[in-house]
Every structure is written in structure tokens, then in C-alpha cells.
XYZ file of N, CA and C in Angstrom:
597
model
N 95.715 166.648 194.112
C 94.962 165.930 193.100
C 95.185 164.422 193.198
N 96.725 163.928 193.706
C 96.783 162.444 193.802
C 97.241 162.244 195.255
N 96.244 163.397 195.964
C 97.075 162.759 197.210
C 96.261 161.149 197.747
N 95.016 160.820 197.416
C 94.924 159.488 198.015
C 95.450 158.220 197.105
N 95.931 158.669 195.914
C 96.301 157.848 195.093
C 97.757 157.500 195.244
N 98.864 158.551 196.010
C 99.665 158.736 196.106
C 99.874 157.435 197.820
N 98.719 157.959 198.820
C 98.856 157.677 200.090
C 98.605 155.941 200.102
N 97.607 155.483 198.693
C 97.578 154.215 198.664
C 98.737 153.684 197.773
N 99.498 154.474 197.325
C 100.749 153.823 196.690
C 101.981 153.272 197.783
N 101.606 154.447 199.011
C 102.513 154.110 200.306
C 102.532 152.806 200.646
N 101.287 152.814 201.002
C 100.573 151.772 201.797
C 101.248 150.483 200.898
N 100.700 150.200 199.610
C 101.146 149.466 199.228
C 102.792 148.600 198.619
N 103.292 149.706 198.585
C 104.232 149.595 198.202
C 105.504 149.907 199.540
N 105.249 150.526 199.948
C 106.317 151.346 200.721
C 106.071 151.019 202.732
N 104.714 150.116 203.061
C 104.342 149.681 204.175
C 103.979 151.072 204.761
N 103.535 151.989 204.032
C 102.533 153.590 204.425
C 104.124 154.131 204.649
N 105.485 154.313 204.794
C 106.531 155.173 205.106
C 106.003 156.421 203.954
N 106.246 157.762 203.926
C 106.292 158.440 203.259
C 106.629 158.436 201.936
N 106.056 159.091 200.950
C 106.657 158.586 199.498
C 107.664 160.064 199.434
N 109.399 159.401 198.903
C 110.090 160.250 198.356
C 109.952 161.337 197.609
N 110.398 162.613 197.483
C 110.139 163.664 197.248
C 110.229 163.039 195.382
N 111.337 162.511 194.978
C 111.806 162.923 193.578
C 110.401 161.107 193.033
N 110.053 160.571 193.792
C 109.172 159.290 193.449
C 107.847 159.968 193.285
N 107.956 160.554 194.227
C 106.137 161.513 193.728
C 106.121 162.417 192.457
N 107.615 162.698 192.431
C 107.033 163.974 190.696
C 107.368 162.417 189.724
N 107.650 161.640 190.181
C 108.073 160.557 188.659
C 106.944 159.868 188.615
N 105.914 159.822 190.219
C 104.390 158.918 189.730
C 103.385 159.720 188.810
N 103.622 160.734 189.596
C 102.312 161.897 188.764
C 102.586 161.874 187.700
N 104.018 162.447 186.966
C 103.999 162.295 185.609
C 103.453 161.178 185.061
N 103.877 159.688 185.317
C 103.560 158.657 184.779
C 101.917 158.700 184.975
N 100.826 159.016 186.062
C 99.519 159.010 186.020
C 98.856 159.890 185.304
N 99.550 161.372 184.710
C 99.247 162.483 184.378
C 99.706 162.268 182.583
N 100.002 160.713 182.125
C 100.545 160.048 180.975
C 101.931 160.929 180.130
N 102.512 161.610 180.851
C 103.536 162.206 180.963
C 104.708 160.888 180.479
N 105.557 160.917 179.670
C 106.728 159.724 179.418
C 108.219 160.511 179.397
N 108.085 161.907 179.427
C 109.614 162.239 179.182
C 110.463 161.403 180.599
N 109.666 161.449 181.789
C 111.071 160.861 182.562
C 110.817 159.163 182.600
N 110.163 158.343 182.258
C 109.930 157.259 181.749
C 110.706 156.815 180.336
N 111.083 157.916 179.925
C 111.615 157.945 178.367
C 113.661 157.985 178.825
N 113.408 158.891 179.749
C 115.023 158.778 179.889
C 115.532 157.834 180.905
N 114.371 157.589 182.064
C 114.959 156.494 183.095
C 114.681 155.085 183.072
N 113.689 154.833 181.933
C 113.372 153.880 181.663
C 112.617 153.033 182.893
N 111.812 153.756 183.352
C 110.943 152.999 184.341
C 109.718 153.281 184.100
N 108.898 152.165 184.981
C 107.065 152.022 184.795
C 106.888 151.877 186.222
N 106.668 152.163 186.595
C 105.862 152.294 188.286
C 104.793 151.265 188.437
N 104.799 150.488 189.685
C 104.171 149.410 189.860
C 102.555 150.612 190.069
N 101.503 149.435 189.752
C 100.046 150.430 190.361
C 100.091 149.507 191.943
N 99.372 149.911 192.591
C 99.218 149.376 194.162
C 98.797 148.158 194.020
N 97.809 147.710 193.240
C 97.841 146.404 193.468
C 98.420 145.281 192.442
N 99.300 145.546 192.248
C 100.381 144.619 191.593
C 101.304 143.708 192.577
N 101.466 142.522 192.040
C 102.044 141.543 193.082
C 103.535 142.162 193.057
N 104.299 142.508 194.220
C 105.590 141.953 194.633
C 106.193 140.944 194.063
N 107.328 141.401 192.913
C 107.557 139.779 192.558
C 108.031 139.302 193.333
N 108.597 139.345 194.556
C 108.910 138.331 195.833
C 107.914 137.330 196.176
N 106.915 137.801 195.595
C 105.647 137.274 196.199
C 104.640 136.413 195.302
N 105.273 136.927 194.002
C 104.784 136.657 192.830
C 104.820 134.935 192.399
N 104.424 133.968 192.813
C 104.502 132.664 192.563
C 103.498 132.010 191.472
N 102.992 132.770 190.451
C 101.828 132.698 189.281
C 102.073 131.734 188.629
N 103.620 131.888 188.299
C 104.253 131.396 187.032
C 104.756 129.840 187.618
N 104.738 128.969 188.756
C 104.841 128.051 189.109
C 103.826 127.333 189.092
N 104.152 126.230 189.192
C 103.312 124.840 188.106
C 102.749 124.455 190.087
N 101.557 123.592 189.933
C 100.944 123.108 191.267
C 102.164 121.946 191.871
N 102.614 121.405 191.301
C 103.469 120.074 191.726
C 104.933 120.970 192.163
N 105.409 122.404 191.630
C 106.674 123.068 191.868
C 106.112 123.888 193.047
N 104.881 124.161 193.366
C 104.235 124.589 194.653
C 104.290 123.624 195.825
N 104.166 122.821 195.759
C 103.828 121.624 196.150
C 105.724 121.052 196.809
N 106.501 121.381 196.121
C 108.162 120.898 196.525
C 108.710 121.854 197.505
N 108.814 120.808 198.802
C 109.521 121.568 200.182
C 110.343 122.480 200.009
N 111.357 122.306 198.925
C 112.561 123.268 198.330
C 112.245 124.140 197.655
N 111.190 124.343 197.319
C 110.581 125.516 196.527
C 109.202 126.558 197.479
N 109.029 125.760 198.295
C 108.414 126.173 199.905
C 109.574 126.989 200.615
N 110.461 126.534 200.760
C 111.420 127.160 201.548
C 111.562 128.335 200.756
N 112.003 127.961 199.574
C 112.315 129.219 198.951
C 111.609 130.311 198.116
N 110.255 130.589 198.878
C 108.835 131.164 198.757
C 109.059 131.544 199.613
N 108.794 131.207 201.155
C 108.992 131.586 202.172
C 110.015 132.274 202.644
N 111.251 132.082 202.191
C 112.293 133.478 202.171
C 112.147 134.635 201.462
N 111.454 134.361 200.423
C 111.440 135.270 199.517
C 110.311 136.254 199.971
N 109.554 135.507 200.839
C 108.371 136.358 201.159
C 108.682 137.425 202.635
N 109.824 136.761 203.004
C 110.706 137.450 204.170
C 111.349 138.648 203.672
N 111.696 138.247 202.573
C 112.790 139.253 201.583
C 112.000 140.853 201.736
N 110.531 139.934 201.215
C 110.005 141.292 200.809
C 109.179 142.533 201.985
N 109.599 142.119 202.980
C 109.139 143.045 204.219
C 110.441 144.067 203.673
N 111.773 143.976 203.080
C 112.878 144.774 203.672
C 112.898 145.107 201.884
N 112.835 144.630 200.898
C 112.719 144.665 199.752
C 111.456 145.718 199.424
N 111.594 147.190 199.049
C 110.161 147.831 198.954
C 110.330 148.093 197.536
N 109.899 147.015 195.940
C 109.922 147.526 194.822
C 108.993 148.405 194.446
N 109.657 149.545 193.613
C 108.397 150.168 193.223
C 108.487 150.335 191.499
N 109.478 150.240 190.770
C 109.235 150.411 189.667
C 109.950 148.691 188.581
N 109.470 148.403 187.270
C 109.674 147.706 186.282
C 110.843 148.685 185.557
N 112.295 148.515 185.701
C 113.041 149.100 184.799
C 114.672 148.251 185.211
N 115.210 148.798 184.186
C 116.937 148.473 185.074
C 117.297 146.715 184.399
N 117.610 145.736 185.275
C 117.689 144.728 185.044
C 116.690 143.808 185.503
N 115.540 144.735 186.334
C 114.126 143.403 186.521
C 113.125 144.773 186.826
N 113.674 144.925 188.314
C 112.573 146.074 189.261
C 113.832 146.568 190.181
N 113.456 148.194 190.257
C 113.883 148.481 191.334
C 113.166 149.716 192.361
N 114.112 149.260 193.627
C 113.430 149.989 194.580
C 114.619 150.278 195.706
N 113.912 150.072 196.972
C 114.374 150.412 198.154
C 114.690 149.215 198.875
N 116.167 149.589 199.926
C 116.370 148.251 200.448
C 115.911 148.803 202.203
N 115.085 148.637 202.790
C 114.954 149.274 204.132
C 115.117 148.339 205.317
N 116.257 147.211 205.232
C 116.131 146.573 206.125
C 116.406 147.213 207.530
N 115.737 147.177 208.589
C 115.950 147.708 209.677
C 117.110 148.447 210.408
N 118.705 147.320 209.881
C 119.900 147.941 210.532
C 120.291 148.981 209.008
N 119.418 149.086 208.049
C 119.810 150.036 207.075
C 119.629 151.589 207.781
N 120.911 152.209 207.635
C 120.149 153.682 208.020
C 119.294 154.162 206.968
N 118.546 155.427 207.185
C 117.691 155.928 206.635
C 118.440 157.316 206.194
N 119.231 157.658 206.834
C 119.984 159.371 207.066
C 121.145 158.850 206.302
N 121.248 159.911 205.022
C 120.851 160.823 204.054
C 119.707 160.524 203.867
N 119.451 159.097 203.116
C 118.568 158.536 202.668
C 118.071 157.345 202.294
N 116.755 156.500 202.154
C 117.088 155.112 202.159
C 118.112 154.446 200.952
N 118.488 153.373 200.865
C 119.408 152.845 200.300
C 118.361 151.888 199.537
N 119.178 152.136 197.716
C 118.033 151.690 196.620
C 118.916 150.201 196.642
N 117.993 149.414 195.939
C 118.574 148.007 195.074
C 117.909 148.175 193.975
N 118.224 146.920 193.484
C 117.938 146.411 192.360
C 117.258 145.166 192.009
N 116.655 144.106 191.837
C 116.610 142.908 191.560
C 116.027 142.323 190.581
N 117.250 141.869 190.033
C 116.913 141.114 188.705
C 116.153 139.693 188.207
N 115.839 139.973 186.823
C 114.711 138.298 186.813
C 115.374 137.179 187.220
N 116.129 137.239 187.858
C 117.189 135.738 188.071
C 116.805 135.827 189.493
N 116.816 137.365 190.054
C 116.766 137.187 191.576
C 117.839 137.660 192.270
N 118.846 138.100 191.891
C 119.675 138.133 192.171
C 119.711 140.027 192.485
N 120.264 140.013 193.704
C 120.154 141.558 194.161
C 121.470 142.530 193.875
N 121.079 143.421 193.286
C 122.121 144.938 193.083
C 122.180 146.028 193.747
N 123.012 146.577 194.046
C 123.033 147.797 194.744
C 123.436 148.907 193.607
N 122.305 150.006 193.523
C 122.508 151.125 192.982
C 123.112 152.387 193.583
N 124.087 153.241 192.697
C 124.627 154.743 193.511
C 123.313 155.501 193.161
N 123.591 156.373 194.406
C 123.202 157.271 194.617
C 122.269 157.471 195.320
N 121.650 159.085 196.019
C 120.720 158.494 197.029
C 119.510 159.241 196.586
N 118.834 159.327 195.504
C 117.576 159.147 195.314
C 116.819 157.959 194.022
N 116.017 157.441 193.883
C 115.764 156.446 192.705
C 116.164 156.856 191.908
N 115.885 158.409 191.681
C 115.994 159.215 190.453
C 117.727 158.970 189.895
N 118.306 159.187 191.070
C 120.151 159.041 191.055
C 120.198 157.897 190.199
N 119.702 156.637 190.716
C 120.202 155.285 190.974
C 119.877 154.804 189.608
N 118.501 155.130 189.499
C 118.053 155.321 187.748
C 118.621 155.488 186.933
N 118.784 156.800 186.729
C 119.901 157.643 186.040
C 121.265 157.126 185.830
N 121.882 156.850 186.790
C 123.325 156.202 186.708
C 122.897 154.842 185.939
N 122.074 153.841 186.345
C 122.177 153.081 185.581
C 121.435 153.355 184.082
N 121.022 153.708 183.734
C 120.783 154.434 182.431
C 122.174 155.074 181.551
N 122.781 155.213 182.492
C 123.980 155.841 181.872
C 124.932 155.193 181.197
N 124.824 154.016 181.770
C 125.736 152.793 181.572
C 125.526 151.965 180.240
N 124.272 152.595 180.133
C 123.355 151.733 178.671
C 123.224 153.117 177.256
N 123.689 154.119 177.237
C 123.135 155.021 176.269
C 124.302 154.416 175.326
N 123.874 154.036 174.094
C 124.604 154.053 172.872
C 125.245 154.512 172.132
N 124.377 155.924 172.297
C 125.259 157.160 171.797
C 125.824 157.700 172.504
N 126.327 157.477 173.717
C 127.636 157.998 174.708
C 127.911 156.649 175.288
N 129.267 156.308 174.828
C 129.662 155.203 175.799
C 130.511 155.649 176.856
N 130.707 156.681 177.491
C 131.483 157.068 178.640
C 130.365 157.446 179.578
N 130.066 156.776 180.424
C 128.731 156.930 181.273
C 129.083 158.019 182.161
N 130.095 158.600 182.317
C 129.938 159.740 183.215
C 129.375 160.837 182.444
N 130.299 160.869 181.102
C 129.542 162.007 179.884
C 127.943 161.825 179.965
N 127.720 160.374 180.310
C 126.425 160.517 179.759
C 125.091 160.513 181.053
N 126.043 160.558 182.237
C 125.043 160.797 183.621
C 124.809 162.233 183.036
N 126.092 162.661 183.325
C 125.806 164.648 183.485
C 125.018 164.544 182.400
N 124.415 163.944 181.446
C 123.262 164.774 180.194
C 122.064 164.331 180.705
N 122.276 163.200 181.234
C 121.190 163.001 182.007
C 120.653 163.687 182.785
N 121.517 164.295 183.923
C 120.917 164.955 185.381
C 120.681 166.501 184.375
N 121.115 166.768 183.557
C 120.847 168.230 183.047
C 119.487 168.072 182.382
N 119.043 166.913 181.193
C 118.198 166.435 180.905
C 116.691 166.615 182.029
N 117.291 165.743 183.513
C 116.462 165.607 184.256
C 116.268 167.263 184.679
N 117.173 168.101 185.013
C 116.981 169.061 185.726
C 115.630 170.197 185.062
N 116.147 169.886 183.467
C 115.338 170.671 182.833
C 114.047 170.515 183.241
N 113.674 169.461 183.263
C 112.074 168.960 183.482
C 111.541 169.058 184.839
N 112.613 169.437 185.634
C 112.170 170.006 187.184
C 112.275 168.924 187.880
N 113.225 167.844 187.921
C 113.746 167.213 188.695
C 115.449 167.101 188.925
N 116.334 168.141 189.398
C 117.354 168.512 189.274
C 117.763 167.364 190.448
N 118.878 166.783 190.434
C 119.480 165.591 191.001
C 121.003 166.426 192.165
N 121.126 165.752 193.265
C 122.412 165.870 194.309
C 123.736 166.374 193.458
N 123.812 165.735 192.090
C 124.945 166.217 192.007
C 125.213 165.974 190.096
N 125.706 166.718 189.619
C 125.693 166.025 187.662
C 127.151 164.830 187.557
N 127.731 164.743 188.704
C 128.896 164.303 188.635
C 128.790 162.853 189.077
N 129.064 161.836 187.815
C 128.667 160.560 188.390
C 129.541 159.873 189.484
N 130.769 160.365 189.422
C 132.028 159.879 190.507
C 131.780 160.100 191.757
N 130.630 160.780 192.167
C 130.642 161.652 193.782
C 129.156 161.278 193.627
N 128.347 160.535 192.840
C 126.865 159.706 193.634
C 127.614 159.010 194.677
N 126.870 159.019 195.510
C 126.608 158.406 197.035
C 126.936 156.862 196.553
N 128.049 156.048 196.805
C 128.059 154.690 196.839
C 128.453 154.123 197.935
N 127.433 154.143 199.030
C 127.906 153.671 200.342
C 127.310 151.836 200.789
N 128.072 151.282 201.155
C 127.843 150.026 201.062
C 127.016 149.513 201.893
N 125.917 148.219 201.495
C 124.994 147.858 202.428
C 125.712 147.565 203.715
N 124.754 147.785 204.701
C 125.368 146.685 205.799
C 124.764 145.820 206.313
N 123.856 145.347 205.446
C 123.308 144.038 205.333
C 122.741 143.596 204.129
N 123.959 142.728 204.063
C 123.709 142.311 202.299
C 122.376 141.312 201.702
N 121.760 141.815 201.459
C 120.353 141.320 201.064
C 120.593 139.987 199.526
N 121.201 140.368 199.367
C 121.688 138.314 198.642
C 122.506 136.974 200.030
N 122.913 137.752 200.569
C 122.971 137.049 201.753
C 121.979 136.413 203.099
N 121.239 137.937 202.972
C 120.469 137.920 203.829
C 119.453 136.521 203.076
N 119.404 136.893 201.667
C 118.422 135.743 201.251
C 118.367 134.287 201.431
N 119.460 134.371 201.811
C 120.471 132.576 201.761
C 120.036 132.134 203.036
N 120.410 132.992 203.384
C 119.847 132.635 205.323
C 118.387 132.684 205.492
N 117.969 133.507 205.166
C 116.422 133.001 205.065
C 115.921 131.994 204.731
N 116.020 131.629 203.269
C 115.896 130.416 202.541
C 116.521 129.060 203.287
N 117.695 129.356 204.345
C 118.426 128.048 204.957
C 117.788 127.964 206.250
N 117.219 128.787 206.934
C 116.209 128.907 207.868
C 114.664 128.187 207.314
N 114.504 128.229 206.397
C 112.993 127.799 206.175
C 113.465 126.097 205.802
N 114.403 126.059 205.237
C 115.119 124.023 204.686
C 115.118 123.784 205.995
N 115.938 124.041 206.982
C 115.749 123.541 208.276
C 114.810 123.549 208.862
N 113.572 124.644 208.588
C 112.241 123.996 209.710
C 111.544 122.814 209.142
N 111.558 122.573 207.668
C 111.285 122.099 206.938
C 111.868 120.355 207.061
N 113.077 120.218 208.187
C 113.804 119.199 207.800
C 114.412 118.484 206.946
N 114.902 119.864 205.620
C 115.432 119.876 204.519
C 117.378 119.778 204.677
N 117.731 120.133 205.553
C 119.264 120.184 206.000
C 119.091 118.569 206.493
């Protein structure tokens, strides 16, 4: 029923790679106006043609367009976002997938985070749904012990037919980038000052 809606979400979002098993039952619900897992993970799914906020330069004035130092740092950012694949509004800005090339893929791709400042996070676990969830966990009010409150989560989630790797928040997958994408940004951004004759 959404498979071309699904195949142009690839495209757009994801550079056509396959869409994740646990990202396809969380779009449909959200297209099918479904909110229970929107309600517990607190995400909104970008539609396909929504800007990349990497890419997103709306909110800049013509004269802050216009400044070499703010060129440069457009132009990294627009580098960012080949390896940067956001797909949802939740968390601390948007999050998604980090697929930079020397990232493995096996288990699975490796999520971030990035916040309205810009500034990049790495989430546990290895599906969105995980990475979601855990950070959701960290925020429930009425459980402040976020492990108590993953496992109600993943049981929560399971009920609804998205059962998660594991209910145990200590043993999500926290394996470290190996290419740190706040770094990687710096260098980008110091690559574009120098063509620029900004150094």
C-alpha cells in the first residue's frame, strides 16, 4: 500500500539504501495517523521533501549568506549531509543515521543525533527504534531510573508489534563511532576557510 511512498522516502532521505525494517512499521503508522509509537518515542518523520537541516539555510539573513565564514560553514555542512541521513524531528533536534563510508553497516547502521545547536550525538543501540527508546527513557518523569523505564518501554513497544534486540538498557549496542562526525565537521568546515583563503 506504501510501497512507492515508502521507496520515495529512500530516495530522499536515505540516498535510495533500503528502508529499515523497525523505520517502515514507525512510517506507516505515522501515514496510517496512527500516534501510539509517536506518543512513546516522541518522533515525527520527515515527509520526502523536507529540507535536511544541514541544508536548511532559510533562516539566514542575505548579508549572513553573503559572509565567507558562513559559506564555509554551509558548505561543510552540506558535506555533513551526504554521511548525516536524518529522518525523524524528535530527541534533542533530529535524528537519524550516521553512514559515513568507514562506518560499518554489520549489525547495523550506526544512529546519531543532532541537535539545534548542531552539535552531534551518538545514540545506543542498533535500531532507531533502540536509540529512540533509550533516549526517551532518560526523560520519563514518572520513572527516573531509565533502565526501569527502557524495559517499559521495549514491553510497551513490543506490545504494539515492534519488539526491540533486547528490554535491557545496559546491553543496547554502544559501540563507538570511528569517525567522529563533530570532528569530521571541523575539518570540513576548515577545508572550505582554506579554499576560501580564510586561514
Amino acid at each position: 500500500m506504501y510501497d512507492e511512498r515508502l521507496a520515495e522516502f529512500s530516495r530522499a532521505r536515505l540516498d535510495g539504501r533500503p528502508v529499515p525494517d523497525d523505520l517502515r512499521v514507525l512510517l506507516v503508522a505515522q501515514w496510517d495517523g496512527r500516534t501510539d509509537f509517536s506518543r512513546l518515542l516522541d518522533l515525527d518523520f520527515f515527509e520526502a521533501e523536507e529540507l535536511h537541516p544541514l541544508l536548511d539555510t532559510r533562516y539566514l539573513s542575505e548579508k549572513e549568506l553573503a559572509d565567507p565564514e558562513m559559506q564555509a560553514a554551509n558548505a561543510g555542512a552540506a558535506e555533513m549531509a551526504t554521511y548525516v541521513k536524518l529522518v525523524a524531528k524528535g530527541g534533542k533536534g533530529w535524528i537519524g543515521y550516521w553512514l559515513h563510508p568507514d562506518e560499518p553497516t554489520v549489525p547495523a547502521w550506526r544512529l546519531v543525533e543532532l541537535d539545534t545547536e548542531f552539535t552531534f550525538w551518538s545514540l545506543v543501540g542498533l535500531t532507531l527504534t533502540e536509540g529512540s527508546a533509550a533516549e526517551r527513557a532518560s526523560y520519563q518523569q514518572d520513572e527516573p531510573d531509565e533502565r526501569i523505564a527502557f524495559t517499559r518501554l521495549a514491553a510497551r513497544l513490543a506490545e504494539l508489534g515492534l519488539p526491540l534486540s533486547t528490554t535491557d538498557y545496559d546491553a543496547l549496542d554502544d559501540t563507538e563511532y570511528r569517525v567522529d562526525p563533530e570532528k569530521l565537521m571541523e575539518e570540513l568546515i576548515e577545508a572550505e576557510r582554506e579554499k576560501r583563503g580564510l586561514r
